[in-house]
PDB file of C-alpha atoms in Angstrom:
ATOM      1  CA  UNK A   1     -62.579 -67.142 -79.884  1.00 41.00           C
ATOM      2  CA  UNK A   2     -60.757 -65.988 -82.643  1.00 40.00           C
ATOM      3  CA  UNK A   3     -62.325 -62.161 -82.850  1.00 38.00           C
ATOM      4  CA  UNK A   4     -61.599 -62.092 -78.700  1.00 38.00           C
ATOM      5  CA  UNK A   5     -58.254 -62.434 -79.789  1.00 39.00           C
ATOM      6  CA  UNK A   6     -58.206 -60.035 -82.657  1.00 38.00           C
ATOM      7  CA  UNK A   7     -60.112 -57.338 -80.432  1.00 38.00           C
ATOM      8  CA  UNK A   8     -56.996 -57.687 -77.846  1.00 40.00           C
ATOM      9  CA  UNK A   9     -54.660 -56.961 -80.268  1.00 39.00           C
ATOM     10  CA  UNK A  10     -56.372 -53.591 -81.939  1.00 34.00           C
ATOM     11  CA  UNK A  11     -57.213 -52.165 -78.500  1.00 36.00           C
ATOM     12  CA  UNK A  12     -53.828 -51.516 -77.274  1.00 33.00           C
ATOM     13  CA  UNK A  13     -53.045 -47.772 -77.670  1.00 32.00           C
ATOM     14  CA  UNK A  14     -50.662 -46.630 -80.229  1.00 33.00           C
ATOM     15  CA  UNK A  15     -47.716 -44.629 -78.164  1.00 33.00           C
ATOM     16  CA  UNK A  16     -44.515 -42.711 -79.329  1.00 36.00           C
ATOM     17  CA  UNK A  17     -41.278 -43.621 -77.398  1.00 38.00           C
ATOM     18  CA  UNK A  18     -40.673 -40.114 -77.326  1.00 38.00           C
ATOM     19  CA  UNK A  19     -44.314 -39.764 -75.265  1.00 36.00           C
ATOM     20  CA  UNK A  20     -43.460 -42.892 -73.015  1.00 41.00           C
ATOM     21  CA  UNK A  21     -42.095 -40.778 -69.774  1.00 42.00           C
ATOM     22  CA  UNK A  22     -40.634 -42.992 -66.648  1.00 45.00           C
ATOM     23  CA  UNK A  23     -41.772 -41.114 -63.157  1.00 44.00           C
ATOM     24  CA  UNK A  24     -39.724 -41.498 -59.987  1.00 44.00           C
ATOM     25  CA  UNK A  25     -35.202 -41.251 -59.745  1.00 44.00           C
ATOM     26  CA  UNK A  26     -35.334 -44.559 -57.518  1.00 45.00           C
ATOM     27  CA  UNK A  27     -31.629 -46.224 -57.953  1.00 49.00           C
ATOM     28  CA  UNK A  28     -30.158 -43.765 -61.165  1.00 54.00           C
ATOM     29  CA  UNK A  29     -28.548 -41.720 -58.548  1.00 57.00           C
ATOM     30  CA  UNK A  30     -26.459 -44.495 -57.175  1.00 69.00           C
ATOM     31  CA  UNK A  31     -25.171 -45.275 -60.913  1.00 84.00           C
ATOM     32  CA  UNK A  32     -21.815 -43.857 -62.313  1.00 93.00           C
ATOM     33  CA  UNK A  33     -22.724 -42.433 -65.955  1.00 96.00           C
ATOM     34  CA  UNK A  34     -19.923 -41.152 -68.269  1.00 97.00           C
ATOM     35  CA  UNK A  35     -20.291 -37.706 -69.746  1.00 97.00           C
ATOM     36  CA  UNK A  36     -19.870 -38.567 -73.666  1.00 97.00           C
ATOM     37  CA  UNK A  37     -21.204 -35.458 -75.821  1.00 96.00           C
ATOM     38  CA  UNK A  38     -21.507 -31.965 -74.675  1.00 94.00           C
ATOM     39  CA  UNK A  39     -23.874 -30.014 -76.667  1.00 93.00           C
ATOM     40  CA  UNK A  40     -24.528 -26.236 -76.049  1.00 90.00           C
ATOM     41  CA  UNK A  41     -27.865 -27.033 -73.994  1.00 90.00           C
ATOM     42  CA  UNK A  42     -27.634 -30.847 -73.047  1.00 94.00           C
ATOM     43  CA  UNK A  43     -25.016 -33.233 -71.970  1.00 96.00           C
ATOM     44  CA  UNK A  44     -25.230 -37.076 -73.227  1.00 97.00           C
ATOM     45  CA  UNK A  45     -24.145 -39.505 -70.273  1.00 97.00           C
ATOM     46  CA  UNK A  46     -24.445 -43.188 -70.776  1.00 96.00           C
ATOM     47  CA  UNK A  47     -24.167 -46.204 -68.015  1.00 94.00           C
ATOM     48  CA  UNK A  48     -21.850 -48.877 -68.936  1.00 93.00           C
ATOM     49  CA  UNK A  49     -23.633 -51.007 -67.040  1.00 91.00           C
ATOM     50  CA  UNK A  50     -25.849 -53.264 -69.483  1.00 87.00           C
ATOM     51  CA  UNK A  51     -28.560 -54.215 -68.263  1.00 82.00           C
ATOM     52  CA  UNK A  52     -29.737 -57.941 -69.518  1.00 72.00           C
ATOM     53  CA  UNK A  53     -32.747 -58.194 -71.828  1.00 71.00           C
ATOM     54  CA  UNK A  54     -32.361 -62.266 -71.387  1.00 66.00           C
ATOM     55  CA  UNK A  55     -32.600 -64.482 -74.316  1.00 62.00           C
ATOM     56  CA  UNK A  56     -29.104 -66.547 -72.586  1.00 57.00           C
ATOM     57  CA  UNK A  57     -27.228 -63.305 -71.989  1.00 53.00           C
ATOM     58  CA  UNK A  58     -26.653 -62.271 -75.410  1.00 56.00           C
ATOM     59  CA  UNK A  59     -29.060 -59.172 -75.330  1.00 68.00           C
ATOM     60  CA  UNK A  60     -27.959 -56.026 -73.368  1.00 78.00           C
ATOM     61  CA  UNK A  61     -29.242 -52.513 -73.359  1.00 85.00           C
ATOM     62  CA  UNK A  62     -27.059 -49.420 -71.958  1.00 89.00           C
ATOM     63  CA  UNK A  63     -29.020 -46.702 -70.644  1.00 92.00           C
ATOM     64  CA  UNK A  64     -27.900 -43.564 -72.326  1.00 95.00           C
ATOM     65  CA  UNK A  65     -29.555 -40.119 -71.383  1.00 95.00           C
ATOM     66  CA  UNK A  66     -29.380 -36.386 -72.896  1.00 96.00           C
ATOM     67  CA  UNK A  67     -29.263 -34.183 -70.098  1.00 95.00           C
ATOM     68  CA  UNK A  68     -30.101 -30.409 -69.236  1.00 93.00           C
ATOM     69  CA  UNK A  69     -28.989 -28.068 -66.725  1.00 90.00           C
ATOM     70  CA  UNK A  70     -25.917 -29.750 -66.304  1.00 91.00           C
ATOM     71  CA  UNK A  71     -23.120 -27.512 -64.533  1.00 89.00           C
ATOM     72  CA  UNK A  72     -20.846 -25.821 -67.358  1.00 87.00           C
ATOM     73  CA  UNK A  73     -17.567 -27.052 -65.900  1.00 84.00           C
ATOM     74  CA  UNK A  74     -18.577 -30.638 -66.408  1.00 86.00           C
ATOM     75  CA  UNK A  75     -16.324 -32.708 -69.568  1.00 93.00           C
ATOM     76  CA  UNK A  76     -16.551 -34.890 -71.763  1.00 96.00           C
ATOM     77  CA  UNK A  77     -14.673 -38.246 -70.223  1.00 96.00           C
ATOM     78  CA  UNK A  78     -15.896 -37.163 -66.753  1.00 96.00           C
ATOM     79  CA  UNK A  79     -17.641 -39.904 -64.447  1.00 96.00           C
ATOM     80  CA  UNK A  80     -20.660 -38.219 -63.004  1.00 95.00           C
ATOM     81  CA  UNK A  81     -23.737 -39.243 -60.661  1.00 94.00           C
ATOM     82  CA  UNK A  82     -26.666 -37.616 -61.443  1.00 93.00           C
ATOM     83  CA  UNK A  83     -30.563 -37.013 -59.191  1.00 92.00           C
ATOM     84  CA  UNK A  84     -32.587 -36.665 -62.246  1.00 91.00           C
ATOM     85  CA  UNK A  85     -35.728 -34.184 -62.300  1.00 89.00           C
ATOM     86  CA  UNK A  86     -38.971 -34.707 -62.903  1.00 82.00           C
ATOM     87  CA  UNK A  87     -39.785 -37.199 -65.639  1.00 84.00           C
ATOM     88  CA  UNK A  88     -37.616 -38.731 -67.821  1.00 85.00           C
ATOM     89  CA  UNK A  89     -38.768 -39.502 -71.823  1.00 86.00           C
ATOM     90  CA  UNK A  90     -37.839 -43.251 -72.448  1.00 81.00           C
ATOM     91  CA  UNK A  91     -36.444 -42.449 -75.791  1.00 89.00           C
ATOM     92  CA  UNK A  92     -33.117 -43.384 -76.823  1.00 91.00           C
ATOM     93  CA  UNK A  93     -31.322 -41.494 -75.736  1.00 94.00           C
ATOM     94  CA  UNK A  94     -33.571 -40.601 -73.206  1.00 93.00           C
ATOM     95  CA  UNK A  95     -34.458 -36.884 -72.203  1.00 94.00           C
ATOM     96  CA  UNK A  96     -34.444 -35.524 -68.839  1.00 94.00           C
ATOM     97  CA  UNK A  97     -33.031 -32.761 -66.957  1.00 93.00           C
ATOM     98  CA  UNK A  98     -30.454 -32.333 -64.105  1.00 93.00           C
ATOM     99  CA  UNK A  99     -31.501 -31.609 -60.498  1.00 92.00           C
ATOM    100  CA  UNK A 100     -28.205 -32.511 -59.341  1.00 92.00           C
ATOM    101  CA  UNK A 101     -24.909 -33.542 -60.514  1.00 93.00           C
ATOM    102  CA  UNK A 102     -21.882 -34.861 -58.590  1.00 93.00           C
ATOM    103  CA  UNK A 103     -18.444 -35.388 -60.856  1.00 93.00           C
ATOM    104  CA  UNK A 104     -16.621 -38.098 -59.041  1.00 94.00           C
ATOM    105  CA  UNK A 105     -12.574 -37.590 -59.251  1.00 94.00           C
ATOM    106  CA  UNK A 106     -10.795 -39.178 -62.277  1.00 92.00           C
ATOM    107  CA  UNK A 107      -8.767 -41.953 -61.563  1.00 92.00           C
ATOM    108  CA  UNK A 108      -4.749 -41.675 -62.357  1.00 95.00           C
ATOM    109  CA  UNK A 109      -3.010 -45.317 -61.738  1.00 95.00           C
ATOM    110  CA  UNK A 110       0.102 -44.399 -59.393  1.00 93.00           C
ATOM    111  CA  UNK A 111       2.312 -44.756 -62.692  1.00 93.00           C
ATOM    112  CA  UNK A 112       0.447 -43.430 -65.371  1.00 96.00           C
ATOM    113  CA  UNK A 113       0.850 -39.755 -66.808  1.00 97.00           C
ATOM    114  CA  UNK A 114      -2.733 -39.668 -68.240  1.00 97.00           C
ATOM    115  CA  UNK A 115      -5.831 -40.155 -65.774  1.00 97.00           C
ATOM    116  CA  UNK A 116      -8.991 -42.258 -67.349  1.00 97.00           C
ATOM    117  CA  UNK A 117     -10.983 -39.318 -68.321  1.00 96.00           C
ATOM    118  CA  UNK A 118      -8.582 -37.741 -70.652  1.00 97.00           C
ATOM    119  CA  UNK A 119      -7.834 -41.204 -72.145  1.00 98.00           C
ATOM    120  CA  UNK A 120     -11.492 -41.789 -72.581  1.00 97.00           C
ATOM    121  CA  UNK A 121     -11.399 -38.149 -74.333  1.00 97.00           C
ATOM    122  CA  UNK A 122      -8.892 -39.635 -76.491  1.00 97.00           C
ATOM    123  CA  UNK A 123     -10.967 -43.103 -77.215  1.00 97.00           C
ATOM    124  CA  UNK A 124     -13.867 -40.632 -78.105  1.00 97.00           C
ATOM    125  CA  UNK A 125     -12.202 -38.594 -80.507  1.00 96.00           C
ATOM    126  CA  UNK A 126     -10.209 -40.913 -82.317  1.00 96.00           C
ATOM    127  CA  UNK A 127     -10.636 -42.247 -85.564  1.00 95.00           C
ATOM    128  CA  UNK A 128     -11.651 -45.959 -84.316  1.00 92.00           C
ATOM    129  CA  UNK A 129     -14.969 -44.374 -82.534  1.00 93.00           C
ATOM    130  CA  UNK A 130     -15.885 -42.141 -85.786  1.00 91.00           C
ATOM    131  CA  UNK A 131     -18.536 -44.202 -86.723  1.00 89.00           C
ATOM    132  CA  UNK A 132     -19.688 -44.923 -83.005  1.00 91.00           C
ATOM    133  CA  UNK A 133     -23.222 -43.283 -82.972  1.00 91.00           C
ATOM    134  CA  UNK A 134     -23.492 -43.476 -78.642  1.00 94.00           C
ATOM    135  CA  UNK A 135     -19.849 -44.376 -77.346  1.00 96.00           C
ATOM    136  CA  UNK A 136     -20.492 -46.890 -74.132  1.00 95.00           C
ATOM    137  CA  UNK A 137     -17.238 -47.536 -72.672  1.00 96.00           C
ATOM    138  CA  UNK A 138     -17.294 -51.126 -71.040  1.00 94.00           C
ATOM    139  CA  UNK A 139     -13.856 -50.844 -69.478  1.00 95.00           C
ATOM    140  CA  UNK A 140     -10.604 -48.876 -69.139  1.00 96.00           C
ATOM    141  CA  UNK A 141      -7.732 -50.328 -68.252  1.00 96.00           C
ATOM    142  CA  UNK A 142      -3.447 -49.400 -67.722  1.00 97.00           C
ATOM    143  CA  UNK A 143      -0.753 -51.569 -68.109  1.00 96.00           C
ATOM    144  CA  UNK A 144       2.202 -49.991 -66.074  1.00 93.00           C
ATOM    145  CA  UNK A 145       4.488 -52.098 -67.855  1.00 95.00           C
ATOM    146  CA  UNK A 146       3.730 -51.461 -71.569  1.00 96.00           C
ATOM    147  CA  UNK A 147       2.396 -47.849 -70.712  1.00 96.00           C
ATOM    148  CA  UNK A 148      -0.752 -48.318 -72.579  1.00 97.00           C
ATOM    149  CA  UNK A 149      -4.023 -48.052 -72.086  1.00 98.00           C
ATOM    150  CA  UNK A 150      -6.746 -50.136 -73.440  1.00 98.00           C
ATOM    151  CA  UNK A 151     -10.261 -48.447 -73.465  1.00 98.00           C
ATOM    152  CA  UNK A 152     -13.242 -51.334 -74.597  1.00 96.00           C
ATOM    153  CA  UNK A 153     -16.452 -50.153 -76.098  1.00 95.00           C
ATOM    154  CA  UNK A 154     -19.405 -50.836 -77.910  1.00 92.00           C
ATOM    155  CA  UNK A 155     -22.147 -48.673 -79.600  1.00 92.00           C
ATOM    156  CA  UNK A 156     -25.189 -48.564 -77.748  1.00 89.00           C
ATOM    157  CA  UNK A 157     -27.466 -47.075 -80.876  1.00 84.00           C
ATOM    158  CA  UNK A 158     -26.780 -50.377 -82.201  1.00 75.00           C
ATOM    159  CA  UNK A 159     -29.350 -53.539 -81.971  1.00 64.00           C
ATOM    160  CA  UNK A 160     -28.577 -56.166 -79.044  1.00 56.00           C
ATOM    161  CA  UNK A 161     -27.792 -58.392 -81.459  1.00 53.00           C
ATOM    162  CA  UNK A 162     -24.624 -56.344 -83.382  1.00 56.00           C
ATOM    163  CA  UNK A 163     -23.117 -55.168 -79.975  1.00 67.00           C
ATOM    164  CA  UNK A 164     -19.944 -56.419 -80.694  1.00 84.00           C
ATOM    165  CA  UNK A 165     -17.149 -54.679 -78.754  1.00 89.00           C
ATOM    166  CA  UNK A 166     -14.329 -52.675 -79.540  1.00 93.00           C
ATOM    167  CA  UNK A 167     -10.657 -52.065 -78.342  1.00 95.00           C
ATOM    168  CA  UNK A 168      -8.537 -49.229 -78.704  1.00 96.00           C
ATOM    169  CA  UNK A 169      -4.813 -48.923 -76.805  1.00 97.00           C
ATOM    170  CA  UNK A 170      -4.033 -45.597 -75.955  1.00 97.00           C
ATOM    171  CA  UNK A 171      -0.192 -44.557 -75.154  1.00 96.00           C
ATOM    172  CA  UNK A 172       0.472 -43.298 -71.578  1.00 96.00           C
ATOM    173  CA  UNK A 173       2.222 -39.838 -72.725  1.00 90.00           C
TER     174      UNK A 173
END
């Protein structure tokens, strides 16, 4: 019994996350990714969505994926929908490339001056998210009476287990 069980365990193939590829674009065109990097070739969007590994909640995973061929004009801060193409490298980040790429419109509360991408911009760049390795923005928010906004966010390079999250109020000027 005990070399049945040994045998199971050596038989399973070796394979490199960067070789894993996921087939199909079934429901990641319905999700809203933010654009976070730009790179000269690729784009780096991420869901901030987690998606729940179990274990009583406490284990989340945010997708994050470095794109190509996306369209020149698109920015960092931007909220973007995205038909993948072909295959996509389970990695992390992930790799794929863009078939098609929809940037939804920023939103602008009636009262602010800033709209949420440039204050995500902002979040991104500041000092606070130096040391974020894959900034996942897990909500944006504007006070109209104090004239701040307050970005959240965690790093999703990070294990489930050190996701702790992060705040950051940005003046409305």
């Amino acid at each position: 019994m005990m070399l049945f069980t040994l045998t199971g365990c050596f038989n399973k193939p070796a394979v490199s996350p960067k070789e894993t590829v996921k087939k199909g674009n079934d429901q990641s065109q319905n999700i809203e990714w933010y654009v976070i990097k730009r790179e000269p070739q690729r784009v780096l969007v991420v869901n901030p969505i987690p998606k729940d590994l179990g274990s009583g909640g406490n284990r989340e995973f945010y997708d994050a994926v470095w794109v190509s061929n996306f369209p020149d004009d698109a920015q960092v801060g931007q909220k973007v929908k995205i038909l993948f193409k072909g295959e996509m490298a389970t990695s992390y980040p992930g790799l794929s490339g863009a078939k098609e790429v929809t940037v939804l419109p920023s939103i602008k509360p009636d009262k602010a001056i800033l709209s949420e991408e440039q204050v995500l911009r902002e979040a991104i760049d500041s000092k606070e998210a130096a040391e974020i390795k894959i900034f996942v923005p897990t909500a944006i928010k504007f006070d109209d009476k104090s004239h701040l906004w307050t970005v959240r966010f965690k790093d999703g390079a990070l294990t489930d287990t050190q996701k702790e999250e992060k705040s950051l109020q940005i003046p409305d000027k």
